[in-house]
Short mmCIF file of C-alpha atoms in Angstrom, two decimals:
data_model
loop_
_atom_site.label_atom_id
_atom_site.label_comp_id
_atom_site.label_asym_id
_atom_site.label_seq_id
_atom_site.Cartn_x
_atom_site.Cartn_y
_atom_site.Cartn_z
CA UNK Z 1 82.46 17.97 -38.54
CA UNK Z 2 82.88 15.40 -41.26
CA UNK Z 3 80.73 12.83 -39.26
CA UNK Z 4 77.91 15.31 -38.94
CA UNK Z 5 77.44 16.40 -42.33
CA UNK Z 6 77.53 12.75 -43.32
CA UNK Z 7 74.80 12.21 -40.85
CA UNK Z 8 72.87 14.88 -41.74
CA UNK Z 9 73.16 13.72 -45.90
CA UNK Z 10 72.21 10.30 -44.85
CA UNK Z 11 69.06 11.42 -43.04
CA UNK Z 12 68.34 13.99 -46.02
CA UNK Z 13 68.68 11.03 -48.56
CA UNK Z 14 66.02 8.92 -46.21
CA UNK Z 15 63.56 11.55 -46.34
CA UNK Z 16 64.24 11.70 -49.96
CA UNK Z 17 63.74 8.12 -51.27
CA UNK Z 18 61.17 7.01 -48.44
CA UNK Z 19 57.98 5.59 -50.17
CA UNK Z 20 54.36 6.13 -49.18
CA UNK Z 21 54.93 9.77 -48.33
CA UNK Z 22 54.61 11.96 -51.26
CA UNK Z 23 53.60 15.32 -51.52
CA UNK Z 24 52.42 14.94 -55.17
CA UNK Z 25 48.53 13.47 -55.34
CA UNK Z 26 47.64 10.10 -56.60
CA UNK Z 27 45.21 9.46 -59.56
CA UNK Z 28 41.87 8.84 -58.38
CA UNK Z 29 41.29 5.04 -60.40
CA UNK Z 30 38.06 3.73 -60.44
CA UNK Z 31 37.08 0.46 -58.72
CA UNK Z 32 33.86 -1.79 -59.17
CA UNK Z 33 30.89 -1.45 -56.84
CA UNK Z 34 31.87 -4.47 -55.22
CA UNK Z 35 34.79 -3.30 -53.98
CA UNK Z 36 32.75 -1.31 -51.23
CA UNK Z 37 32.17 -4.19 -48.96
CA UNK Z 38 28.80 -3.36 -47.38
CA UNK Z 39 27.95 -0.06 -49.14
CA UNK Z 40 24.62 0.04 -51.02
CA UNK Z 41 24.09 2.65 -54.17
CA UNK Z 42 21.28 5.28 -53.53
CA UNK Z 43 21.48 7.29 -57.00
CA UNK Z 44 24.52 8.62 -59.83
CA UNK Z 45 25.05 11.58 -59.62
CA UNK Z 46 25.59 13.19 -62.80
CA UNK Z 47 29.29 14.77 -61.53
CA UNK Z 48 31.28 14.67 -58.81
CA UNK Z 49 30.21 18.41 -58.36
CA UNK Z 50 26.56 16.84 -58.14
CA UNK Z 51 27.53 14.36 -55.97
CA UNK Z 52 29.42 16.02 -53.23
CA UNK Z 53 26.28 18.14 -52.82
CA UNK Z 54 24.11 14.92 -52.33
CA UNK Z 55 26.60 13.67 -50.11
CA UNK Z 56 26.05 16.75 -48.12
CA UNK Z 57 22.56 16.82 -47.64
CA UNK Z 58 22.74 13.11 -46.13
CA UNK Z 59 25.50 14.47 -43.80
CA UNK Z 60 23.17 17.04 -42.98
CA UNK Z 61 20.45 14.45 -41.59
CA UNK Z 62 23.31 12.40 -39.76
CA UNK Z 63 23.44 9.85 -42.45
CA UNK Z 64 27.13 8.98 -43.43
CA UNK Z 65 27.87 8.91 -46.98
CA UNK Z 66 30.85 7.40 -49.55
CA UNK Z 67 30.73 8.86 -52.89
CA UNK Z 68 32.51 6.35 -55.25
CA UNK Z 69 34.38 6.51 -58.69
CA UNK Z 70 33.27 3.43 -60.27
CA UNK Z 71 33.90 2.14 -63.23
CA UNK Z 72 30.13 2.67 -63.98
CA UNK Z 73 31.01 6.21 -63.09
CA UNK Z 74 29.83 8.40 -59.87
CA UNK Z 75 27.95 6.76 -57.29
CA UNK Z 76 26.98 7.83 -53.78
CA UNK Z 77 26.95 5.15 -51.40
CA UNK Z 78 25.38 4.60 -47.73
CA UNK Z 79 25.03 1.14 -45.24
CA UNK Z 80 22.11 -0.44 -46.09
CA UNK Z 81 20.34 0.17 -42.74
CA UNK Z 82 19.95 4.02 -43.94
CA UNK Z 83 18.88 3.37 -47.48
CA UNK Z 84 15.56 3.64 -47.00
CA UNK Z 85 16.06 7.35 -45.36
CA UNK Z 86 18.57 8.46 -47.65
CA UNK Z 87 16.42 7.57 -50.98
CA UNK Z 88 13.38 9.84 -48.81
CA UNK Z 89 15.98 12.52 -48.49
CA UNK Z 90 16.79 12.96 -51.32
CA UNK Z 91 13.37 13.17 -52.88
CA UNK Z 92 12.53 15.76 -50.90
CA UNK Z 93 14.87 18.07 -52.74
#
């Protein structure tokens, strides 16, 4: 009986102290531009609010989408190849 609860402490205490698997949520820090390899900037949005409703009208046309905290602050992001589109897109709204 001894052995088990042991067993069952040890595995508790495992769980406890693992790292990279906590339930609280990290800071969002901001990063440079350049620190999204390939990405190109379309526009700044003027919130993140703002921006996750750009980002979804790209989506909507099929054109994947990264919006960014940068230092320089919100920025929505696409691969070059559909920057051309994306700018169109979103000066149709």
């Amino acid at each position: 009986m001894g052995g088990l609860l042991i067993g069952v402490l040890i595995l508790l205490l495992r769980w406890a102290f693992a790292r990279g698997h906590s339930l609280v949520e990290r800071k969002i820090t901001p990063s440079t531009a350049d620190n999204y390899g390939m990405l190109v900037e379309v526009t700044r949005p003027i919130s993140l609010i703002d921006g996750e409703m750009l980002k979804q009208q790209l989506l909507d046309v099929g054109i994947r989408a990264t919006l960014a905290l940068t230092v320089d602050g919100v920025q929505l992001m696409v691969w070059p190849k559909d920057l051309a589109k994306a700018k169109r897109t979103l000066a149709l709204t």
